[in-house]
PDB file of C-alpha atoms in Angstrom:
ATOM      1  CA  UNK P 814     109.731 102.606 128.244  1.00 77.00           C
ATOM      2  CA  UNK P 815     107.279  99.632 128.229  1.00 86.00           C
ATOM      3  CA  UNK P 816     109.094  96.364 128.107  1.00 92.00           C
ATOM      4  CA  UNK P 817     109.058  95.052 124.665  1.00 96.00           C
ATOM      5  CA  UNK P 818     107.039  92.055 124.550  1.00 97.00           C
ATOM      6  CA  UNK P 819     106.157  89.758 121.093  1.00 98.00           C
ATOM      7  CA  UNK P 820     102.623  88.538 121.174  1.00 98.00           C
ATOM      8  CA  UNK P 821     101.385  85.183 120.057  1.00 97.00           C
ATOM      9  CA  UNK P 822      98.130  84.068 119.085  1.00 94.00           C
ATOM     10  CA  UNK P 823      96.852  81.250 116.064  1.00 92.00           C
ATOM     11  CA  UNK P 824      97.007  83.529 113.043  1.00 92.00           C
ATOM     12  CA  UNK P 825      99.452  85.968 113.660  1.00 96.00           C
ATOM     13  CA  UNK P 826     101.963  86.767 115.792  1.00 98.00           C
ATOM     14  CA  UNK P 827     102.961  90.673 116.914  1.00 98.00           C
ATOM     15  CA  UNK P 828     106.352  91.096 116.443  1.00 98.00           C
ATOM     16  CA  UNK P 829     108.838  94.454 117.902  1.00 98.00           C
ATOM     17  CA  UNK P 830     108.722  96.612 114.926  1.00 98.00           C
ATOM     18  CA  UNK P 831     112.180  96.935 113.846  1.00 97.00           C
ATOM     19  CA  UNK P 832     114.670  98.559 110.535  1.00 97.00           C
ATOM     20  CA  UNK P 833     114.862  94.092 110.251  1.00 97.00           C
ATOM     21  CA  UNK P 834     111.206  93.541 108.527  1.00 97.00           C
ATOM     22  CA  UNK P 835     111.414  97.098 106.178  1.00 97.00           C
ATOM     23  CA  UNK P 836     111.677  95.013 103.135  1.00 97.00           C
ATOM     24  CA  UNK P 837     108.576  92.672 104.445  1.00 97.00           C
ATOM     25  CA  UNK P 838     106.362  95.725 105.564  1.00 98.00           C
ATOM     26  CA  UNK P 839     107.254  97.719 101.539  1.00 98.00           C
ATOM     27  CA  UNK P 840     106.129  94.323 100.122  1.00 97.00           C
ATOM     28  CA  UNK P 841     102.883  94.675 101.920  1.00 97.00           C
ATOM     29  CA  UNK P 842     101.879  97.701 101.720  1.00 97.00           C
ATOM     30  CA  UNK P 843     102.632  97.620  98.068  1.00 96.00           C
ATOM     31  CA  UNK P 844      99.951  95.126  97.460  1.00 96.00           C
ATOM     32  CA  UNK P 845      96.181  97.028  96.276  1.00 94.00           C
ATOM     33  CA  UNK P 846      96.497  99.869  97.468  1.00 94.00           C
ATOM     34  CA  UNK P 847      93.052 100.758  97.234  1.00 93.00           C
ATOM     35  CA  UNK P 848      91.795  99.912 100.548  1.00 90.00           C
ATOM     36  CA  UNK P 849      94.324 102.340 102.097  1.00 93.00           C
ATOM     37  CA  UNK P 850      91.502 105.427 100.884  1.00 90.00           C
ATOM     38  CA  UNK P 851      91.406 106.720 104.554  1.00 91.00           C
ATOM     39  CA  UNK P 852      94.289 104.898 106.138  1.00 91.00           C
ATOM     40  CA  UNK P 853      98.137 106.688 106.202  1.00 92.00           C
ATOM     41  CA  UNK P 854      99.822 103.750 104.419  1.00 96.00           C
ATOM     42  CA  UNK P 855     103.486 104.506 103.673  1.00 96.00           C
ATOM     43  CA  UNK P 856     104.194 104.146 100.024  1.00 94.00           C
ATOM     44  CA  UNK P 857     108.028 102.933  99.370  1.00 94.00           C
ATOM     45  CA  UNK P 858     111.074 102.095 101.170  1.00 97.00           C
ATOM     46  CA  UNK P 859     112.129 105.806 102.192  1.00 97.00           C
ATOM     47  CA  UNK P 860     108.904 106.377 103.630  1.00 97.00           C
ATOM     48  CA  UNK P 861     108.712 102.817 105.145  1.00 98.00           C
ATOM     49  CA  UNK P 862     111.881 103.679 106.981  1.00 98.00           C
ATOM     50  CA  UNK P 863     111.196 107.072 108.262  1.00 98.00           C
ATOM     51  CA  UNK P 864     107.889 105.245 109.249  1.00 97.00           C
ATOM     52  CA  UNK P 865     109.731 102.749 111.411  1.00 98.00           C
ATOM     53  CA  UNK P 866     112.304 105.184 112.479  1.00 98.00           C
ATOM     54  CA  UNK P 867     109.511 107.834 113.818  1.00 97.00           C
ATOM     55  CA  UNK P 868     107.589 104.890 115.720  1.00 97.00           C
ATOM     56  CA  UNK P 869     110.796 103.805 117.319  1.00 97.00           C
ATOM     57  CA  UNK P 870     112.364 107.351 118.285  1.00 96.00           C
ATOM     58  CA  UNK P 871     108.336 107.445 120.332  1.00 96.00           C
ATOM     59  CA  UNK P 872     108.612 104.032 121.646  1.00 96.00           C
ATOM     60  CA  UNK P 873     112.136 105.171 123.049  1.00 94.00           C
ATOM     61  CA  UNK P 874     110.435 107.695 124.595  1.00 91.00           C
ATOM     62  CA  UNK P 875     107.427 105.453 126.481  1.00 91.00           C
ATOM     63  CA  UNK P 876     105.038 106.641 124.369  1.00 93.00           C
ATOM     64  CA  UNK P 877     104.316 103.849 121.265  1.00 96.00           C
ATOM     65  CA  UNK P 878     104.632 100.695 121.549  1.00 97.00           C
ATOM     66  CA  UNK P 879     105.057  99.364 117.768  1.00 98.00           C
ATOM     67  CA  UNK P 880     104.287  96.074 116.199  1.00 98.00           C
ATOM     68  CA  UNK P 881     104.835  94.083 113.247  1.00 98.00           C
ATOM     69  CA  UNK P 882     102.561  91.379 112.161  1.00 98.00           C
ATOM     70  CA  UNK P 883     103.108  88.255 111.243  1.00 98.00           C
ATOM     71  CA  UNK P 884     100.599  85.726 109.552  1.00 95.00           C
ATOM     72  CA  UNK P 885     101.695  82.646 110.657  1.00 94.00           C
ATOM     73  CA  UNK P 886     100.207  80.637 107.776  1.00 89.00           C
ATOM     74  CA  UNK P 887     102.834  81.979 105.279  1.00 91.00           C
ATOM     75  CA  UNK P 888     105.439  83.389 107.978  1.00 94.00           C
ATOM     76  CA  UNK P 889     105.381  86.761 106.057  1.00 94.00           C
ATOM     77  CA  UNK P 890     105.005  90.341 107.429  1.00 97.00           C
ATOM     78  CA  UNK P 891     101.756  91.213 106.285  1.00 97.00           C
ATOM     79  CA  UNK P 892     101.096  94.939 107.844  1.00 98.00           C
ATOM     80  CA  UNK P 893     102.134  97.110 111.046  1.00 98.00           C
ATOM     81  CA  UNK P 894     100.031  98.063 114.277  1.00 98.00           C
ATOM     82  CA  UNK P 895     100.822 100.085 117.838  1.00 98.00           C
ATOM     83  CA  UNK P 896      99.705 100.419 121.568  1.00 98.00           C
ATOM     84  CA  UNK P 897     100.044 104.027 121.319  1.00 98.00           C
ATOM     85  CA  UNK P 898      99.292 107.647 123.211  1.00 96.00           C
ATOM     86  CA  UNK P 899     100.784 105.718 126.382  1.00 95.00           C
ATOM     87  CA  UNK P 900      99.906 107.711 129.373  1.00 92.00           C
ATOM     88  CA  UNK P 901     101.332 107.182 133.169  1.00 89.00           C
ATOM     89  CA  UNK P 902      98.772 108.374 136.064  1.00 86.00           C
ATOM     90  CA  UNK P 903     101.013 106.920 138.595  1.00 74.00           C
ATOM     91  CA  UNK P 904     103.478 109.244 141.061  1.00 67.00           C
ATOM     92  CA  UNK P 905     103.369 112.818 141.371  1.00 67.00           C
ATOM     93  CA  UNK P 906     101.609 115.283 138.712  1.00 67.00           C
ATOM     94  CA  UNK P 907     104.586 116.460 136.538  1.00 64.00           C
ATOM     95  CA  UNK P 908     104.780 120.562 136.926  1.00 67.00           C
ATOM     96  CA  UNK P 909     104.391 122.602 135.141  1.00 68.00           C
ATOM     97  CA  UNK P 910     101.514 120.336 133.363  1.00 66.00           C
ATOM     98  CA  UNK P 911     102.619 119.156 129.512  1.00 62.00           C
ATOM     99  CA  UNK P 912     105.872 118.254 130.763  1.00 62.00           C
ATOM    100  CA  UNK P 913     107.102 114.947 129.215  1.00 61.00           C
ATOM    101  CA  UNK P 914     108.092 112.303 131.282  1.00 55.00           C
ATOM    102  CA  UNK P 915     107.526 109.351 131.881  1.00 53.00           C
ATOM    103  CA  UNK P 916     106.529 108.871 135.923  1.00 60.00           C
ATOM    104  CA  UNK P 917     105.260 104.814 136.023  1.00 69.00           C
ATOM    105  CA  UNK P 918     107.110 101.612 134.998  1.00 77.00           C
ATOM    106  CA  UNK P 919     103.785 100.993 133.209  1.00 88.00           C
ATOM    107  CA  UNK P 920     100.993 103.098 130.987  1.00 93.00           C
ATOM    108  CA  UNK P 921      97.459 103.818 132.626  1.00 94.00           C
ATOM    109  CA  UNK P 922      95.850 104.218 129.428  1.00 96.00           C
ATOM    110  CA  UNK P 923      96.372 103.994 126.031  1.00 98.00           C
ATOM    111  CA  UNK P 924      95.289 103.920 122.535  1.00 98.00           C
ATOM    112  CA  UNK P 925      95.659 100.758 119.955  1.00 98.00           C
ATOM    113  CA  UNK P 926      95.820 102.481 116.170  1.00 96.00           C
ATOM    114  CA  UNK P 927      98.258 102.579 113.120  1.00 95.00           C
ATOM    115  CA  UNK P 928      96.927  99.819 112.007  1.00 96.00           C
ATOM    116  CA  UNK P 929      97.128  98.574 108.274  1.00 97.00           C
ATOM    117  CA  UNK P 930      97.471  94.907 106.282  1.00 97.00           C
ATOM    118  CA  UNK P 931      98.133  94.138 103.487  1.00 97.00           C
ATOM    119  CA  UNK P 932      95.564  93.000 100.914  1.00 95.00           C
ATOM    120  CA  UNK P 933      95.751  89.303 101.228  1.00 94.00           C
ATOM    121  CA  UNK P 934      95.677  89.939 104.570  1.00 94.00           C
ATOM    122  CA  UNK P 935      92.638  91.535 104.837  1.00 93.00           C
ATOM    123  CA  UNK P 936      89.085  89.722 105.857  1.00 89.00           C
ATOM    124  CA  UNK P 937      91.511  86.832 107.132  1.00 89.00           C
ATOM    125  CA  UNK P 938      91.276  87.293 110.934  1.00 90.00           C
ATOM    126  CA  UNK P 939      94.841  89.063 111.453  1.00 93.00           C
ATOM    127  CA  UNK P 940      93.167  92.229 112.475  1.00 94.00           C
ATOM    128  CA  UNK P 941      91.093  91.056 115.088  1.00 93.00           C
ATOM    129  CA  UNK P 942      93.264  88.619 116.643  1.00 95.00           C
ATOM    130  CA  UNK P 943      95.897  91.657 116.467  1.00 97.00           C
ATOM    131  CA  UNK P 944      93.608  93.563 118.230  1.00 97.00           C
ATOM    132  CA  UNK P 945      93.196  91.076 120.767  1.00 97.00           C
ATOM    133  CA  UNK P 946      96.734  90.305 121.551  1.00 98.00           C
ATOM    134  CA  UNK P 947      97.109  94.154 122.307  1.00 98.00           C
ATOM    135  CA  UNK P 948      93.721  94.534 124.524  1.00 98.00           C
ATOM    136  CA  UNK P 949      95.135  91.410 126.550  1.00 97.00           C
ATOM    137  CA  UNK P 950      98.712  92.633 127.103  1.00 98.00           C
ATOM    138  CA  UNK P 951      97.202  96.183 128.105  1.00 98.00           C
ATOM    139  CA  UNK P 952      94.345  95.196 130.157  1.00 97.00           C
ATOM    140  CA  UNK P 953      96.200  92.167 132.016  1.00 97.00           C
ATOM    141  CA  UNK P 954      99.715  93.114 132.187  1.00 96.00           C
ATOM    142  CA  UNK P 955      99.683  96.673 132.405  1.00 96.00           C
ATOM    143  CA  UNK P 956      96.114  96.659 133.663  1.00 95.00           C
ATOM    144  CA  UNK P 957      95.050  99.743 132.152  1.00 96.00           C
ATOM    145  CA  UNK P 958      91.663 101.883 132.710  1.00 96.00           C
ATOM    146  CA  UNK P 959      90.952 102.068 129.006  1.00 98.00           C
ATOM    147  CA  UNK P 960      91.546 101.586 125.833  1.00 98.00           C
ATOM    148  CA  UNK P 961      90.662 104.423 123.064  1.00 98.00           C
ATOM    149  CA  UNK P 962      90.256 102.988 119.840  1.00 98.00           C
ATOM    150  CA  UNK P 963      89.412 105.455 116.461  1.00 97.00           C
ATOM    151  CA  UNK P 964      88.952 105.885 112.894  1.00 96.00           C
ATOM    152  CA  UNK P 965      87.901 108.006 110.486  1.00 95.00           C
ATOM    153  CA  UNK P 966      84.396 108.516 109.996  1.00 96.00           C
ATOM    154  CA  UNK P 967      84.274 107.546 106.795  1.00 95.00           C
ATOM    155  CA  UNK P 968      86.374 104.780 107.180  1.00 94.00           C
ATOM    156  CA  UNK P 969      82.675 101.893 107.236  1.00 94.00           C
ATOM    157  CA  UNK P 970      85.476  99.270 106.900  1.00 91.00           C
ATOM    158  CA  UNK P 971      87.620 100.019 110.553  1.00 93.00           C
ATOM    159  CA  UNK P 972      84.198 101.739 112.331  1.00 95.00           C
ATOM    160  CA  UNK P 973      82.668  98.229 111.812  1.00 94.00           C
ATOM    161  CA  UNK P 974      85.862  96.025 112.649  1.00 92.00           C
ATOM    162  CA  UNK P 975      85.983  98.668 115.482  1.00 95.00           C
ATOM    163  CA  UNK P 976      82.006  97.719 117.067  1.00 94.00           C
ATOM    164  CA  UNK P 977      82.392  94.090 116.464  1.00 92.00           C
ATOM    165  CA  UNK P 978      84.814  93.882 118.924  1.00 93.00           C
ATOM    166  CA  UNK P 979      82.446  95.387 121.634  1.00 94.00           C
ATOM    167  CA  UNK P 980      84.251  98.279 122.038  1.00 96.00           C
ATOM    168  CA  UNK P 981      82.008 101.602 123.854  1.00 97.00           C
ATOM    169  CA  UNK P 982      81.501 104.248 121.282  1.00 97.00           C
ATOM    170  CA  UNK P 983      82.035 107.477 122.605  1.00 98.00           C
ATOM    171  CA  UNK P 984      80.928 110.312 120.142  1.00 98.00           C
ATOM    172  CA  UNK P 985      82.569 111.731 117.033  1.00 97.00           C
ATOM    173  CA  UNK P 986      84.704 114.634 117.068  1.00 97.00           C
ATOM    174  CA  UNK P 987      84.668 117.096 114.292  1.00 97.00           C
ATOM    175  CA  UNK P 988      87.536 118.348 112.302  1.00 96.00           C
ATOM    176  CA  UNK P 989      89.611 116.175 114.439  1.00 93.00           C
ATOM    177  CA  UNK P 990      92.907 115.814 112.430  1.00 92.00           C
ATOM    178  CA  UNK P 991      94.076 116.101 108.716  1.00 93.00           C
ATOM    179  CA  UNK P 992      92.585 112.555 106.618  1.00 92.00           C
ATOM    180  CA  UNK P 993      95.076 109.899 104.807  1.00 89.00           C
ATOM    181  CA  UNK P 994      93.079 112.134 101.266  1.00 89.00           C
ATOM    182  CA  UNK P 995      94.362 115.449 102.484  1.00 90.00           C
ATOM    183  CA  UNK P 996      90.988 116.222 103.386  1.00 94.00           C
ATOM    184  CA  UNK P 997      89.955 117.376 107.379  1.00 95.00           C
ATOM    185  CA  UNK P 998      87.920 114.649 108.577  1.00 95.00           C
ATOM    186  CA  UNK P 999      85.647 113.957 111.410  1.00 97.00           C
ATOM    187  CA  UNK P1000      86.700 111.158 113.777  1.00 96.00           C
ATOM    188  CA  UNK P1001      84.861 108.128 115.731  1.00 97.00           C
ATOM    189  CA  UNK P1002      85.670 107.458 119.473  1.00 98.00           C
ATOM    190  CA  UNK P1003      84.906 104.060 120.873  1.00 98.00           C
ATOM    191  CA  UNK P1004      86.602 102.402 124.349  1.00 98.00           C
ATOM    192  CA  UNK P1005      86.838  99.647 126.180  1.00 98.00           C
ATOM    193  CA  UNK P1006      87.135 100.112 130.056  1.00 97.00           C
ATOM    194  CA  UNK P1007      88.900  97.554 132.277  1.00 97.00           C
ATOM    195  CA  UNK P1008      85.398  96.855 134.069  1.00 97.00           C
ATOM    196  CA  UNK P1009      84.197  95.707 130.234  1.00 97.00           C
ATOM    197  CA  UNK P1010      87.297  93.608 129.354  1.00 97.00           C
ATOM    198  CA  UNK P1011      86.481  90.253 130.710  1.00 97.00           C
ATOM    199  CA  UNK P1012      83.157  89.984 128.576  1.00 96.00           C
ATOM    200  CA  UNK P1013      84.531  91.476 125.385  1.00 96.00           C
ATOM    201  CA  UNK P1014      87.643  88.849 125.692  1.00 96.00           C
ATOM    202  CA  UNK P1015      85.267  85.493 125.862  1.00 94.00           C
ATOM    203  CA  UNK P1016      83.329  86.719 123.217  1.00 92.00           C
ATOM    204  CA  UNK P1017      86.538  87.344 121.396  1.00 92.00           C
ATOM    205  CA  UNK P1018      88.058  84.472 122.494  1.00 91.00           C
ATOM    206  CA  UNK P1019      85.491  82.391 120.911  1.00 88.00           C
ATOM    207  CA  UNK P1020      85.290  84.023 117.628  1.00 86.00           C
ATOM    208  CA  UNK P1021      88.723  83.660 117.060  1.00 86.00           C
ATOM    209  CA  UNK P1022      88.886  80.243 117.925  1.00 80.00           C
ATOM    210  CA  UNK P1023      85.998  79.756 115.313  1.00 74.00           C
ATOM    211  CA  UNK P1024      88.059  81.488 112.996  1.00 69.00           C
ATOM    212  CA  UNK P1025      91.359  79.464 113.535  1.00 68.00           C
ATOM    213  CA  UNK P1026      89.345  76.487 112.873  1.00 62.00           C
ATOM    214  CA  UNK P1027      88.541  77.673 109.422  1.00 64.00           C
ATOM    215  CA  UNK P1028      92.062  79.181 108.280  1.00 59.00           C
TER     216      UNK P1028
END
């Protein structure tokens, strides 16, 4: 399992998502919940907990690595977000292949998704700063080949948060998974590549600094 690590920056600060912040994260997601049309938002504090407890029971297994976030402005829990579909390249192939396991003290690649705010957290900056606390652990601690980033097609709100940060899109897949509506929905790719990191982190860098400045 990756080490657990909390993540500062000047908005927010990405927290080890624990059973401790369940009554923060129901508060947040129970603010308008209409921006949550294509986004798997857990509604109430059973679902919040089997929420936490299924991200946890993966991270125990090296595969998640949850967050909460923090908006340092009001020191509230405003929303939830994971370094996620960990995979380890290093050491032998496991046999027979799809056996689980672990083999490196540290992923290869992974993915960065689950992410949701709450309104009044939305538009603010905690998103991409979020996003950038997570490509910076992964791409200069683990040093990672990639990062997969993806949302639902539909989803014009994360597919543009998604480009602005630089990030390499890849193609859509069709009928890739069941939507947050119940519907089957079609998917957008995008990654980052190690090779592409240290451009897409000063432009980052910059922007968030801009933003900071205006918070």
């Amino acid at each position: 399992m990756p080490a657990l690590v909390t993540l500062s920056g000047r908005l927010v600060r990405l927290e080890p998502l624990s059973l401790a912040v369940i009554d923060d994260l129901v508060a947040a997601a129970s603010e308008d919940r209409s921006t949550y049309a294509f986004t798997r938002v857990p509604a109430g504090r059973d679902e919040m907990v089997s929420y936490v407890e299924a991200a946890l029971a993966e991270q125990a297994e090296g595969r998640t690595l949850p967050f909460a976030v923090r908006w340092l402005n009001t020191d509230r829990v405003v929303g939830a977000t994971r370094l996620m579909h960990l995979e380890y390249w290093q050491g032998p192939m496991p046999w027979p292949p799809g056996t689980r396991g672990a083999v490196g003290e540290v992923p290869s690649v992974a993915d960065i998704g689950y992410t949701w705010l709450g309104a009044s957290a939305q538009g603010t900056g905690a998103n991409r700063e979020s996003k950038y606390l997570m490509l910076s652990h992964a791409f200069e601690t683990w040093n990672v080949h990639r990062i997969t980033l993806k949302s639902d097609v539909r989803n014009n709100r994360s597919v543009a948060a998604i480009a602005a940060l630089g990030a390499h899109f890849d193609g859509i897949r069709r009928a890739e998974c069941r939507g947050a509506d119940d519907t089957v929905r079609d998917t957008a790719y995008y990654s980052i590549l190690n090779s592409e990191w240290p451009g897409i982190r000063e432009r980052l860098a910059q922007r968030l600094v801009l933003a900071a400045e205006a918070a």
